[in-house]
Coordinates of C-alpha atoms in Angstrom, one line a residue:
Chain A
X1 CA 114.1 109.1 160.7
X2 CA 110.9 109.6 158.7
X3 CA 112.5 112.3 156.8
X4 CA 115.1 109.8 155.5
X5 CA 112.4 107.5 154.4
X6 CA 110.6 110.3 152.6
X7 CA 113.8 111.2 150.7
X8 CA 114.4 107.6 149.9
X9 CA 110.8 107.3 148.6
X10 CA 111.0 110.5 146.6
X11 CA 114.2 109.6 144.9
X12 CA 112.8 106.1 144.2
X13 CA 109.8 107.8 142.6
X14 CA 112.0 110.1 140.6
X15 CA 113.7 107.0 139.2
X16 CA 110.6 105.5 137.9
X17 CA 109.4 108.8 136.3
X18 CA 111.5 108.1 133.2
X19 CA 110.4 104.8 131.8
X20 CA 112.3 104.9 128.6
X21 CA 115.4 105.8 130.5
X22 CA 114.9 102.7 132.7
X23 CA 114.5 100.4 129.7
X24 CA 117.5 101.8 127.8
X25 CA 119.7 101.4 130.9
X26 CA 118.6 97.8 131.3
X27 CA 119.4 97.2 127.7
X28 CA 122.8 98.8 128.1
X29 CA 123.7 96.7 131.1
X30 CA 122.7 93.5 129.3
X31 CA 124.8 94.3 126.2
X32 CA 127.8 95.2 128.4
X33 CA 127.4 91.9 130.3
X34 CA 127.1 89.9 127.0
X35 CA 130.3 91.5 125.6
X36 CA 132.3 90.8 128.7
X37 CA 131.2 87.2 129.0
X38 CA 131.9 86.5 125.3
X39 CA 135.3 87.9 125.8
X40 CA 136.1 85.5 128.5
X41 CA 134.7 82.6 126.4
X42 CA 137.2 83.5 123.7
X43 CA 140.1 83.9 126.1
X44 CA 139.4 80.6 127.7
X45 CA 138.7 78.8 124.4
X46 CA 141.4 76.1 124.4
X47 CA 142.1 75.9 128.1
X48 CA 140.1 74.3 130.9
X49 CA 141.4 76.9 133.4
X50 CA 143.8 79.8 133.8
X51 CA 146.6 80.4 136.3
X52 CA 146.3 83.3 138.7
X53 CA 147.6 84.6 142.0
X54 CA 145.1 82.5 143.9
X55 CA 145.3 79.2 141.9
X56 CA 143.5 77.9 138.8
X57 CA 140.4 79.8 137.6
X58 CA 137.7 78.0 135.7
X59 CA 135.6 79.6 133.0
X60 CA 132.5 79.1 134.9
X61 CA 134.0 81.0 137.9
X62 CA 135.0 83.8 135.5
X63 CA 131.5 84.0 134.1
X64 CA 130.1 84.1 137.6
X65 CA 132.6 86.8 138.6
X66 CA 131.5 88.9 135.6
X67 CA 127.8 88.6 136.4
X68 CA 128.3 89.4 140.1
X69 CA 130.6 92.3 139.2
X70 CA 127.9 93.7 136.9
X71 CA 125.2 93.3 139.6
X72 CA 127.6 94.9 142.1
X73 CA 128.1 97.8 139.8
X74 CA 124.3 98.3 139.4
X75 CA 123.7 98.1 143.1
X76 CA 126.5 100.3 144.5
X77 CA 126.7 102.9 141.8
X78 CA 125.6 106.3 142.8
X79 CA 125.4 109.7 141.2
X80 CA 126.8 111.6 144.2
X81 CA 129.6 113.2 142.1
X82 CA 127.4 114.3 139.3
X83 CA 124.8 115.5 141.7
X84 CA 127.3 117.5 143.7
X85 CA 128.9 118.8 140.6
X86 CA 125.6 120.1 139.3
X87 CA 124.5 121.5 142.7
X88 CA 127.7 123.4 143.2
X89 CA 127.9 124.7 139.6
X90 CA 124.3 126.0 139.5
X91 CA 124.2 127.1 143.2
X92 CA 121.3 124.8 143.8
X93 CA 123.3 123.4 146.7
X94 CA 122.0 126.4 148.7
X95 CA 118.6 124.7 148.7
X96 CA 120.1 121.7 150.5
X97 CA 122.1 123.7 152.9
X98 CA 119.1 125.6 154.2
X99 CA 117.5 122.4 155.4
X100 CA 117.8 121.2 159.0
X101 CA 119.6 118.1 157.7
X102 CA 123.2 117.4 156.8
X103 CA 124.1 117.4 153.1
X104 CA 125.6 113.9 153.5
X105 CA 122.4 112.6 155.0
X106 CA 120.4 114.0 152.1
X107 CA 122.7 112.6 149.5
X108 CA 123.0 109.3 151.3
X109 CA 119.2 108.9 151.5
X110 CA 118.9 109.9 147.8
X111 CA 121.4 107.2 147.0
X112 CA 119.5 104.6 148.9
X113 CA 116.4 105.5 147.0
X114 CA 118.1 105.2 143.7
X115 CA 119.7 101.9 144.8
X116 CA 116.4 100.5 145.7
X117 CA 115.1 101.4 142.3
X118 CA 118.2 99.9 140.7
X119 CA 117.9 96.6 142.6
X120 CA 114.3 96.2 141.6
X121 CA 114.4 97.4 138.0
X122 CA 117.9 96.9 136.8
X123 CA 119.6 94.1 138.6
X124 CA 116.7 91.6 138.3
X125 CA 117.0 91.3 134.5
X126 CA 120.7 90.8 134.8
X127 CA 120.3 88.1 137.4
X128 CA 117.7 86.3 135.3
X129 CA 119.9 86.4 132.2
X130 CA 122.8 85.1 134.3
X131 CA 120.7 82.2 135.7
X132 CA 119.0 81.1 132.4
X133 CA 121.6 81.9 129.7
X134 CA 124.9 81.3 131.6
X135 CA 126.1 78.9 134.2
X136 CA 125.7 81.4 137.0
X137 CA 126.8 79.6 140.2
X138 CA 125.0 79.8 143.4
X139 CA 127.6 79.2 146.0
X140 CA 125.7 78.7 149.2
X141 CA 123.7 80.7 151.7
X142 CA 126.7 81.4 154.0
X143 CA 128.8 82.9 151.2
X144 CA 125.8 84.9 150.1
X145 CA 125.2 86.3 153.6
X146 CA 128.9 87.4 153.9
X147 CA 128.8 88.7 150.4
X148 CA 125.8 90.9 151.2
X149 CA 127.7 92.3 154.3
X150 CA 130.8 93.0 152.2
X151 CA 128.6 94.5 149.4
X152 CA 127.0 96.9 151.9
X153 CA 130.5 97.9 153.1
X154 CA 131.5 98.3 149.4
X155 CA 128.6 100.6 148.8
X156 CA 129.6 102.7 151.8
X157 CA 133.2 102.9 150.7
X158 CA 132.2 103.9 147.2
X159 CA 129.8 106.5 148.6
X160 CA 132.5 108.0 150.8
X161 CA 135.0 108.1 148.0
X162 CA 132.4 109.8 145.7
X163 CA 131.4 112.2 148.4
X164 CA 135.0 113.2 149.1
X165 CA 135.7 113.8 145.4
X166 CA 132.4 115.7 145.1
X167 CA 133.3 117.9 148.1
X168 CA 136.5 119.1 146.3
X169 CA 134.0 120.9 144.1
X170 CA 133.9 123.5 146.9
X171 CA 137.3 124.5 145.7
X172 CA 137.2 123.7 142.0
X173 CA 133.5 124.3 141.2
X174 CA 133.3 121.5 138.7
X175 CA 134.3 117.9 139.5
X176 CA 132.7 115.5 137.1
X177 CA 136.1 114.9 135.4
X178 CA 137.5 113.9 138.7
X179 CA 134.6 111.5 138.9
X180 CA 135.8 110.0 135.7
X181 CA 139.3 109.6 137.2
X182 CA 137.8 107.9 140.3
X183 CA 135.7 105.6 138.0
X184 CA 138.7 104.5 136.1
X185 CA 140.8 104.0 139.2
X186 CA 138.0 101.7 140.5
X187 CA 137.7 100.0 137.2
X188 CA 141.4 99.1 137.2
X189 CA 142.3 98.6 140.8
X190 CA 138.9 97.5 142.0
X191 CA 138.8 94.6 139.5
X192 CA 135.4 95.4 138.1
X193 CA 136.3 94.2 134.6
X194 CA 139.5 92.1 135.1
X195 CA 139.9 90.4 138.5
X196 CA 143.0 91.3 140.4
X197 CA 144.1 87.7 140.4
X198 CA 145.1 88.1 136.7
X199 CA 147.1 91.3 137.4
X200 CA 150.9 91.4 137.0
X201 CA 152.8 91.3 140.3
X202 CA 153.5 95.0 140.5
X203 CA 150.0 96.2 139.8
X204 CA 148.6 93.6 142.2
X205 CA 150.9 95.0 145.0
X206 CA 149.8 98.6 144.3
X207 CA 146.2 97.6 144.6
X208 CA 146.8 96.1 148.0
X209 CA 147.4 99.6 149.4
X210 CA 144.3 101.1 147.9
X211 CA 140.7 101.0 149.0
X212 CA 139.3 100.2 145.6
X213 CA 139.7 96.4 145.7
X214 CA 137.2 96.3 148.6
X215 CA 134.5 97.6 146.2
X216 CA 134.5 94.8 143.6
X217 CA 137.2 92.3 143.9
X218 CA 137.1 91.2 147.6
X219 CA 133.3 91.0 147.9
X220 CA 133.1 88.9 144.8
X221 CA 135.9 86.6 146.1
X222 CA 133.7 86.0 149.1
X223 CA 130.7 85.1 146.9
X224 CA 132.6 82.7 144.7
X225 CA 134.1 81.1 147.8
X226 CA 137.8 81.8 147.0
X227 CA 138.6 82.8 150.6
X228 CA 138.2 80.9 153.8
X229 CA 136.4 82.0 156.9
X230 CA 139.5 83.8 158.3
X231 CA 139.9 85.6 155.0
X232 CA 136.3 86.7 155.0
X233 CA 136.6 88.2 158.5
X234 CA 139.8 89.9 157.5
X235 CA 138.2 91.5 154.4
X236 CA 135.2 92.8 156.4
X237 CA 137.5 94.2 159.1
X238 CA 139.7 95.9 156.5
X239 CA 136.6 97.4 154.9
X240 CA 135.6 98.9 158.2
X241 CA 139.1 100.3 158.7
X242 CA 138.9 102.0 155.2
X243 CA 135.4 103.3 156.0
X244 CA 136.8 104.9 159.2
X245 CA 139.8 106.4 157.3
X246 CA 137.5 107.8 154.6
X247 CA 135.1 109.3 157.1
X248 CA 137.9 111.1 158.8
X249 CA 139.2 112.5 155.5
X250 CA 135.7 113.5 154.5
X251 CA 135.1 115.4 157.8
X252 CA 138.4 117.3 157.4
X253 CA 137.6 118.2 153.8
X254 CA 134.1 119.3 154.8
X255 CA 135.4 121.5 157.6
X256 CA 137.7 123.4 155.3
X257 CA 135.5 123.2 152.2
X258 CA 132.3 124.7 153.7
X259 CA 134.2 127.9 154.4
X260 CA 135.4 128.0 150.8
X261 CA 132.0 127.5 149.3
X262 CA 130.8 130.1 146.9
X263 CA 127.2 129.9 146.1
X264 CA 127.0 130.6 142.4
X265 CA 124.5 132.8 140.8
X266 CA 121.9 135.4 142.1
Chain B
X1 CA 115.1 142.4 171.4
X2 CA 116.4 142.2 167.9
X3 CA 115.8 138.9 166.2
X4 CA 118.5 139.5 163.6
X5 CA 121.7 141.3 164.4
X6 CA 124.4 142.0 161.8
X7 CA 127.6 143.7 162.9
X8 CA 130.4 144.9 160.7
X9 CA 129.7 142.1 158.2
X10 CA 132.3 141.9 155.5
X11 CA 132.5 139.2 152.8
X12 CA 135.3 139.0 150.3
X13 CA 135.5 136.6 147.4
X14 CA 138.8 135.5 145.9
X15 CA 138.7 134.8 142.2
X16 CA 141.2 134.0 139.5
X17 CA 142.2 137.0 137.5
X18 CA 141.1 136.3 133.9
X19 CA 143.0 137.6 131.0
X20 CA 141.4 138.6 127.8
X21 CA 141.3 136.6 124.6
X22 CA 142.1 133.1 123.7
X23 CA 145.7 133.1 124.7
X24 CA 144.7 135.0 127.8
X25 CA 142.3 132.2 128.7
X26 CA 145.2 129.7 128.3
X27 CA 147.4 131.9 130.5
X28 CA 144.7 132.0 133.1
X29 CA 145.0 128.2 133.4
X30 CA 148.5 128.5 134.6
X31 CA 148.4 131.7 136.5
X32 CA 148.2 132.1 140.3
X33 CA 146.9 135.7 140.3
X34 CA 143.8 136.4 142.3
X35 CA 141.7 139.5 142.7
X36 CA 139.7 140.1 145.8
X37 CA 136.2 141.2 145.3
X38 CA 134.4 142.7 148.3
X39 CA 130.7 141.8 148.0
X40 CA 129.7 143.2 151.4
X41 CA 131.7 145.8 153.2
X42 CA 131.2 146.6 156.9
X43 CA 127.5 146.3 157.0
X44 CA 125.6 146.6 160.3
X45 CA 121.9 146.5 161.0
X46 CA 119.3 144.8 163.1
X47 CA 115.8 143.7 162.6
X48 CA 113.1 143.5 165.2
X49 CA 110.6 140.7 165.6
X50 CA 107.5 141.1 163.4
X51 CA 109.1 143.6 161.0
X52 CA 108.9 143.4 157.2
X53 CA 112.2 144.8 156.0
X54 CA 112.9 145.5 152.4
X55 CA 116.6 144.9 151.6
X56 CA 117.2 146.5 148.3
X57 CA 119.9 147.7 146.0
X58 CA 121.0 147.5 142.4
X59 CA 122.1 144.2 140.8
X60 CA 125.3 143.0 142.4
X61 CA 125.0 145.2 145.4
X62 CA 125.6 142.4 147.9
X63 CA 122.0 141.6 148.8
X64 CA 122.1 137.9 148.2
X65 CA 125.5 137.6 149.9
X66 CA 124.0 139.1 153.1
X67 CA 121.0 136.8 152.9
X68 CA 123.2 133.8 152.3
X69 CA 125.2 134.7 155.4
X70 CA 122.1 135.0 157.5
X71 CA 120.7 131.6 156.4
X72 CA 124.1 130.1 157.2
X73 CA 125.5 129.0 153.9
X74 CA 128.2 131.6 153.6
X75 CA 130.9 132.3 156.2
X76 CA 131.7 136.0 156.5
X77 CA 135.3 137.2 156.1
X78 CA 134.9 139.3 159.1
X79 CA 132.1 140.6 161.4
X80 CA 129.2 138.8 163.0
X81 CA 125.7 137.8 162.3
X82 CA 123.2 136.5 164.8
X83 CA 119.8 135.2 164.1
X84 CA 117.6 134.5 167.1
X85 CA 120.7 134.1 169.3
X86 CA 122.3 131.6 166.9
X87 CA 125.3 132.3 164.8
X88 CA 123.9 130.8 161.5
X89 CA 127.2 129.8 159.8
X90 CA 128.4 128.0 162.9
X91 CA 125.1 126.2 163.7
X92 CA 123.6 126.0 160.3
X93 CA 121.2 123.1 161.0
X94 CA 120.0 124.6 164.2
X95 CA 119.4 127.9 162.5
X96 CA 117.6 126.1 159.6
X97 CA 114.8 125.1 162.0
X98 CA 113.9 128.7 162.7
X99 CA 113.9 130.1 159.2
X100 CA 112.1 129.7 155.9
X101 CA 113.8 130.7 152.7
X102 CA 112.5 131.3 149.2
X103 CA 114.9 132.1 146.5
X104 CA 112.8 133.3 143.6
X105 CA 115.2 131.9 141.0
X106 CA 115.5 128.4 142.5
X107 CA 113.2 125.8 143.9
X108 CA 113.4 123.5 146.8
X109 CA 110.7 121.2 145.4
X110 CA 111.5 117.8 143.9
X111 CA 111.4 118.4 140.2
X112 CA 110.0 115.2 138.9
X113 CA 107.4 114.3 141.4
X114 CA 104.1 115.8 142.6
X115 CA 104.2 118.8 145.0
X116 CA 102.5 116.7 147.7
X117 CA 105.6 114.5 148.0
X118 CA 107.8 117.6 148.7
X119 CA 105.3 118.8 151.2
X120 CA 105.4 115.4 153.0
X121 CA 109.1 115.5 153.1
X122 CA 109.2 118.9 154.7
X123 CA 106.6 117.8 157.2
X124 CA 109.0 115.1 158.5
X125 CA 112.2 116.9 158.0
X126 CA 111.1 119.7 160.3
X127 CA 109.2 117.3 162.5
X128 CA 106.0 119.3 162.2
X129 CA 103.2 118.4 164.6
X130 CA 100.0 117.1 163.0
X131 CA 97.8 119.8 164.3
X132 CA 100.1 122.6 163.1
X133 CA 100.6 120.9 159.7
X134 CA 96.9 120.6 159.1
X135 CA 96.2 124.2 160.2
X136 CA 98.9 125.5 157.9
X137 CA 97.8 123.4 155.0
X138 CA 94.3 124.8 155.4
X139 CA 95.6 128.4 155.3
X140 CA 97.8 127.6 152.3
X141 CA 95.0 126.0 150.3
X142 CA 92.8 128.9 151.0
X143 CA 95.2 131.7 150.2
X144 CA 97.6 130.2 147.8
X145 CA 95.3 127.7 146.2
X146 CA 97.8 124.9 146.6
X147 CA 95.0 122.3 146.3
X148 CA 94.6 123.0 142.6
X149 CA 98.0 121.5 141.7
X150 CA 99.1 119.5 144.6
X151 CA 99.2 116.3 142.6
X152 CA 101.0 117.7 139.6
X153 CA 104.7 117.1 139.1
X154 CA 106.7 120.2 139.8
X155 CA 108.2 120.4 136.3
X156 CA 104.7 120.8 134.8
X157 CA 103.8 123.7 137.1
X158 CA 103.7 127.3 135.8
X159 CA 106.1 129.7 137.4
X160 CA 103.3 131.3 139.4
X161 CA 102.2 127.9 140.7
X162 CA 105.7 126.9 141.5
X163 CA 106.4 130.0 143.5
X164 CA 103.2 129.5 145.5
X165 CA 104.2 125.9 146.2
X166 CA 107.7 127.1 147.2
X167 CA 106.2 129.6 149.6
X168 CA 104.1 126.9 151.0
X169 CA 106.9 124.4 151.7
X170 CA 109.1 127.1 153.2
X171 CA 106.4 128.2 155.6
X172 CA 105.0 124.8 156.6
X173 CA 107.0 124.7 159.9
X174 CA 105.8 128.2 160.8
X175 CA 109.3 129.7 161.0
X176 CA 110.1 132.8 163.0
X177 CA 111.9 134.4 160.1
X178 CA 111.2 134.3 156.4
X179 CA 113.8 135.3 153.9
X180 CA 112.4 136.1 150.5
X181 CA 114.9 136.7 147.7
X182 CA 113.0 138.2 144.8
X183 CA 109.8 136.2 145.4
X184 CA 107.8 137.9 142.7
X185 CA 110.4 137.7 139.9
X186 CA 108.8 136.9 136.6
X187 CA 105.3 136.6 137.9
X188 CA 102.1 138.1 136.4
X189 CA 100.3 140.9 138.1
X190 CA 97.5 138.8 139.6
X191 CA 99.9 136.2 141.1
X192 CA 102.1 139.0 142.4
X193 CA 99.2 140.6 144.1
X194 CA 98.2 137.2 145.5
X195 CA 101.6 136.5 146.9
X196 CA 101.9 140.0 148.5
X197 CA 98.6 139.5 150.3
X198 CA 99.8 136.2 151.5
X199 CA 103.1 137.6 152.8
X200 CA 101.1 140.3 154.6
X201 CA 98.8 137.8 156.1
X202 CA 101.6 135.6 157.4
X203 CA 103.3 138.6 158.9
X204 CA 100.2 139.8 160.6
X205 CA 98.7 136.5 161.8
X206 CA 101.8 134.5 162.6
X207 CA 104.1 137.4 163.6
X208 CA 106.7 136.2 161.1
X209 CA 109.7 138.5 160.7
X210 CA 110.3 139.0 157.0
X211 CA 113.4 140.1 155.1
X212 CA 112.6 140.7 151.5
X213 CA 114.9 141.5 148.6
X214 CA 113.3 142.6 145.4
X215 CA 113.6 144.8 142.4
X216 CA 109.9 145.3 142.2
X217 CA 109.1 148.6 143.8
X218 CA 105.4 147.7 144.3
X219 CA 106.5 144.9 146.5
X220 CA 108.3 147.4 148.7
X221 CA 105.6 150.0 148.7
X222 CA 102.9 147.5 149.6
X223 CA 104.8 145.3 152.1
X224 CA 107.7 147.0 153.8
X225 CA 107.7 149.0 157.0
X226 CA 111.3 149.7 156.6
X227 CA 114.0 149.8 154.0
X228 CA 117.7 149.0 154.0
X229 CA 119.5 150.0 150.9
X230 CA 122.9 148.6 150.0
X231 CA 125.1 149.4 147.0
X232 CA 128.4 147.9 146.1
X233 CA 128.6 146.3 149.4
X234 CA 128.1 149.5 151.4
X235 CA 125.0 150.3 153.5
X236 CA 123.4 153.4 152.1
X237 CA 120.2 153.8 153.9
X238 CA 118.4 152.3 156.8
X239 CA 115.1 153.7 157.9
X240 CA 111.4 154.0 157.1
X241 CA 109.9 154.8 153.8
X242 CA 108.7 158.3 154.7
X243 CA 112.2 159.6 155.5
X244 CA 113.6 158.1 152.4
X245 CA 111.0 159.9 150.3
X246 CA 111.7 163.1 152.1
X247 CA 115.5 162.7 151.5
X248 CA 115.5 161.7 147.9
X249 CA 112.0 162.4 146.7
X250 CA 111.1 166.0 147.3
X251 CA 110.5 166.1 143.6
X252 CA 107.1 166.1 142.0
X253 CA 106.3 166.0 138.3
X254 CA 103.7 168.0 136.5
X255 CA 102.6 167.3 132.9
X256 CA 100.9 170.2 131.1
X257 CA 99.3 170.0 127.7
X258 CA 99.0 173.4 126.0
X259 CA 97.9 174.8 122.8
X260 CA 100.9 175.2 120.5
X261 CA 103.1 178.0 121.7
X262 CA 106.7 178.9 121.9
X263 CA 107.0 179.9 125.6
X264 CA 110.4 179.6 127.0
X265 CA 110.2 177.8 130.2
X266 CA 113.6 178.9 131.4
X267 CA 111.9 181.5 133.5
X268 CA 110.6 178.7 135.7
X269 CA 114.0 177.6 136.8
X270 CA 114.4 180.6 139.1
X271 CA 111.1 179.6 140.9
X272 CA 112.3 176.2 142.0
X273 CA 111.8 174.0 138.9
X274 CA 114.7 171.6 138.6
X275 CA 114.1 170.2 135.1
X276 CA 111.8 170.7 132.2
X277 CA 111.0 169.4 128.8
X278 CA 108.7 171.2 126.4
X279 CA 108.0 170.6 122.7
X280 CA 105.5 173.3 122.2
X281 CA 102.6 171.2 123.2
X282 CA 103.5 168.9 126.1
X283 CA 105.6 170.2 129.0
X284 CA 107.2 167.8 131.6
X285 CA 108.2 169.8 134.6
X286 CA 110.0 168.5 137.7
X287 CA 110.0 170.7 140.7
X288 CA 110.9 170.6 144.4
X289 CA 107.8 170.8 146.6
X290 CA 109.4 172.9 149.3
X291 CA 110.1 175.7 146.8
X292 CA 107.1 175.8 144.5
X293 CA 103.8 173.9 144.1
X294 CA 101.8 172.8 141.1
X295 CA 99.5 175.8 141.4
X296 CA 102.4 178.2 141.1
X297 CA 103.6 176.6 138.0
X298 CA 100.2 176.4 136.4
X299 CA 99.5 180.1 137.1
X300 CA 102.8 181.0 135.5
X301 CA 102.0 178.9 132.5
X302 CA 98.4 180.2 132.2
X303 CA 99.7 183.8 132.0
X304 CA 101.8 182.8 129.0
X305 CA 99.7 180.3 127.0
X306 CA 96.4 178.4 126.9
X307 CA 96.6 175.3 129.1
X308 CA 94.3 172.5 127.9
X309 CA 95.1 169.8 130.4
X310 CA 97.4 168.9 133.2
X311 CA 98.3 166.1 135.6
X312 CA 100.4 165.9 138.7
X313 CA 102.5 162.8 139.4
X314 CA 103.2 162.1 143.0
X315 CA 106.6 160.8 143.9
X316 CA 106.4 157.1 144.1
X317 CA 109.0 154.8 145.6
X318 CA 110.2 153.7 142.2
X319 CA 111.3 157.2 141.3
X320 CA 112.9 157.7 144.7
X321 CA 114.9 154.6 144.3
X322 CA 115.8 155.3 140.7
X323 CA 117.1 158.7 141.8
X324 CA 118.9 157.2 144.7
X325 CA 120.6 154.5 142.5
X326 CA 121.6 157.2 140.0
X327 CA 123.1 159.3 142.7
X328 CA 125.0 156.3 144.1
X329 CA 126.3 155.5 140.7
X330 CA 127.5 159.1 140.1
X331 CA 129.1 159.3 143.5
X332 CA 131.1 156.1 142.8
X333 CA 132.1 157.4 139.4
X334 CA 133.4 160.6 141.0
X335 CA 135.4 158.6 143.5
X336 CA 137.2 156.8 140.6

């Protein structure tokens, strides 16, 4: 247990080593948030609300959605694919595999450390901007509590997806491009920029069969209060089902992949 | 009881056949052709507890592949390996507790943060008892001088410091077996010496079994009780240093400086000299010690010209290995 804490601590410390990097990333996130919100202001210009699959959507709800989505992105994002890609390509993965700890536990702990750093140094500025510059809605403690549970599950789902994609590097050596594919799939079907409620019927149906909407769309629905209690429980249960499915897939891939692994270099 | 057992180990890699040139590279994208490369072929050996074994061979001989199988990160194509009764590639994590590994070209330290943070992580990862931890840290500070740079981020360390720190973290849990893959690569003479002494000390005081791969023949001469030589995946030699020298190194070299003369040294060939070079002043003569000795050659020379100076070069392991590699190379060329 203490080993996990040490890894979390070390990766947190690694994060704060590069101060300029931290500042620039905060700046980048703020700019991206401003662009998205301005876009929604323009789109909503003449109308009080917009029609969607789940009823009328107000501008203030859309702004809140965008802010929560940006925060979610900062909190759940991980560098698992980039890290694995790099480790496999350079052979550095050997150094993780000689430790009495599973690779997944090492990567998972590293991710928690980075997340901790992100929550403290990157999400706070966004939250402050949301509260003071825009009409960021606080929608009650109960919603917040369920949102946090759903957000945790979302982070696990995203981690599992990244880990699975990363493990395919055992066959293909380099996987960062697949990471881009995954990112884009999540961007579209997860609803990180455009909520699924604005999707055309066909795309909306496709997204129902994919795990991606459980990363952004459904947790944010819970926060904004667009689902009732029954819906909330359903979402969380479905998240768990997806986590179970992804863990099974990951175990199978690991079992075959580890035999394929070629440690590159000397 | 052998602590490491390797039986008929074979590892093959499959890789895409690459075609030459730009269009070849494009063709490669769509082709399904593979070639099989055998990195290790039917290798068997065993290592006893407390031994220091030098595992050597030319570049690309299959040394690292063997080590990687023994630490559990490569699964052999056929054959078995057993380390302390555990099959490493089946119980990788269990095996990891018994071993320490240093790959000279890589580091297991956290790059951006001070050494001490990596040390603390290892302490908890291997669940090292406080007493053992403090005892080991005391030894490492004394011998490796870890204290001097324990609070420096790893990326700011010199290569020598980094290697010392890497040795430290891989030995913190007092492993039974230590694998060293080129531990002295790129280091200066003083640091090399320091690290060799440390390895010796660890072996003597803790009884750690050490498997060492290296290209530095001084490492071998000063550390290893036993040598295993591998080339192109095949085991070539397994035994102590003395017999290897006897087998490949019956040559000695004699350098003689003479006053200018035009003696033809061809006459020496009949006496047991295997090779010579002479430019009228400096003669470089190689001979086999069981046929002729330095005295014999000197007497022969002195009868024919004025000898000003001479020196005898004992066979050292470097020459033995060089000769051996060359013979291996020639043998494989002949087979083709």
